């Protein structure tokens, strides 16, 4: 889509240099990508807010026997 907009030339030149971009179009597209990504992440975090975990970590830790292996030892069964 072709659009005419008035953009600060100094800011545009700096963005091109910093981003290693060769065209004004590339700078605008990159900026739009960053803008959209930022706001998608922000929205996702806002949607996750309040979905906290409920429980008692101290109680869960007491349920674990420190002498019991966390995973079964499959190598032991194969050797027998």
mmCIF file of C-alpha atoms in Angstrom:
data_model
loop_
_atom_site.group_PDB
_atom_site.id
_atom_site.type_symbol
_atom_site.label_atom_id
_atom_site.label_comp_id
_atom_site.label_asym_id
_atom_site.label_seq_id
_atom_site.Cartn_x
_atom_site.Cartn_y
_atom_site.Cartn_z
ATOM 1 C CA UNK A 1 0.000 0.000 0.000
ATOM 2 C CA UNK A 2 1.378 3.369 -0.940
ATOM 3 C CA UNK A 3 1.146 6.048 1.767
ATOM 4 C CA UNK A 4 2.572 9.540 2.041
ATOM 5 C CA UNK A 5 3.674 10.554 5.530
ATOM 6 C CA UNK A 6 5.861 13.301 6.937
ATOM 7 C CA UNK A 7 8.697 11.740 8.967
ATOM 8 C CA UNK A 8 11.578 13.518 10.710
ATOM 9 C CA UNK A 9 14.484 13.021 8.269
ATOM 10 C CA UNK A 10 17.118 13.042 11.023
ATOM 11 C CA UNK A 11 15.289 10.394 13.004
ATOM 12 C CA UNK A 12 14.767 8.307 9.892
ATOM 13 C CA UNK A 13 18.454 8.551 8.927
ATOM 14 C CA UNK A 14 19.544 7.566 12.440
ATOM 15 C CA UNK A 15 17.164 4.590 12.442
ATOM 16 C CA UNK A 16 18.517 3.458 9.065
ATOM 17 C CA UNK A 17 22.097 3.704 10.319
ATOM 18 C CA UNK A 18 21.461 2.005 13.670
ATOM 19 C CA UNK A 19 19.402 -0.766 12.105
ATOM 20 C CA UNK A 20 21.720 -1.286 9.169
ATOM 21 C CA UNK A 21 18.762 -0.763 6.859
ATOM 22 C CA UNK A 22 19.094 0.539 3.318
ATOM 23 C CA UNK A 23 15.647 2.007 2.618
ATOM 24 C CA UNK A 24 13.070 4.189 4.311
ATOM 25 C CA UNK A 25 10.487 1.500 3.634
ATOM 26 C CA UNK A 26 12.617 -1.070 5.501
ATOM 27 C CA UNK A 27 12.880 1.254 8.516
ATOM 28 C CA UNK A 28 9.125 1.851 8.628
ATOM 29 C CA UNK A 29 8.347 -1.861 8.246
ATOM 30 C CA UNK A 30 10.857 -2.797 10.969
ATOM 31 C CA UNK A 31 9.391 -0.168 13.299
ATOM 32 C CA UNK A 32 5.870 -1.460 12.659
ATOM 33 C CA UNK A 33 6.991 -5.041 13.338
ATOM 34 C CA UNK A 34 8.547 -3.990 16.649
ATOM 35 C CA UNK A 35 5.436 -1.990 17.572
ATOM 36 C CA UNK A 36 3.075 -4.891 16.851
ATOM 37 C CA UNK A 37 5.297 -7.444 18.636
ATOM 38 C CA UNK A 38 5.595 -5.190 21.692
ATOM 39 C CA UNK A 39 1.848 -4.700 21.994
ATOM 40 C CA UNK A 40 1.083 -8.392 21.410
ATOM 41 C CA UNK A 41 3.452 -9.286 24.260
ATOM 42 C CA UNK A 42 1.956 -6.602 26.474
ATOM 43 C CA UNK A 43 -1.545 -7.912 25.780
ATOM 44 C CA UNK A 44 -0.457 -11.498 26.476
ATOM 45 C CA UNK A 45 1.061 -10.494 29.842
ATOM 46 C CA UNK A 46 -2.112 -8.593 30.741
ATOM 47 C CA UNK A 47 -4.200 -11.665 29.924
ATOM 48 C CA UNK A 48 -1.950 -13.836 32.118
ATOM 49 C CA UNK A 49 -2.170 -11.445 35.066
ATOM 50 C CA UNK A 50 -4.319 -12.935 37.796
ATOM 51 C CA UNK A 51 -3.833 -16.525 36.654
ATOM 52 C CA UNK A 52 -1.458 -17.129 39.524
ATOM 53 C CA UNK A 53 -0.722 -20.481 41.031
ATOM 54 C CA UNK A 54 -2.509 -21.449 44.222
ATOM 55 C CA UNK A 55 -0.952 -23.860 46.651
ATOM 56 C CA UNK A 56 1.513 -24.292 49.467
ATOM 57 C CA UNK A 57 5.077 -24.880 48.287
ATOM 58 C CA UNK A 58 6.263 -25.713 51.802
ATOM 59 C CA UNK A 59 3.616 -28.438 52.066
ATOM 60 C CA UNK A 60 4.574 -29.818 48.666
ATOM 61 C CA UNK A 61 8.221 -29.951 49.667
ATOM 62 C CA UNK A 62 7.362 -31.970 52.800
ATOM 63 C CA UNK A 63 5.658 -34.583 50.586
ATOM 64 C CA UNK A 64 8.951 -35.450 48.862
ATOM 65 C CA UNK A 65 11.086 -38.224 50.353
ATOM 66 C CA UNK A 66 14.691 -37.043 49.895
ATOM 67 C CA UNK A 67 15.868 -40.696 49.762
ATOM 68 C CA UNK A 68 13.522 -41.633 46.914
ATOM 69 C CA UNK A 69 14.882 -41.063 43.391
ATOM 70 C CA UNK A 70 12.944 -38.528 41.347
ATOM 71 C CA UNK A 71 13.009 -40.770 38.269
ATOM 72 C CA UNK A 72 12.960 -44.566 38.059
ATOM 73 C CA UNK A 73 16.338 -46.156 37.402
ATOM 74 C CA UNK A 74 15.713 -48.033 34.124
ATOM 75 C CA UNK A 75 19.372 -49.001 33.783
ATOM 76 C CA UNK A 76 19.219 -50.959 37.032
ATOM 77 C CA UNK A 77 16.337 -53.164 35.762
ATOM 78 C CA UNK A 78 18.112 -53.870 32.455
ATOM 79 C CA UNK A 79 21.282 -55.039 34.229
ATOM 80 C CA UNK A 80 19.466 -57.648 36.320
#
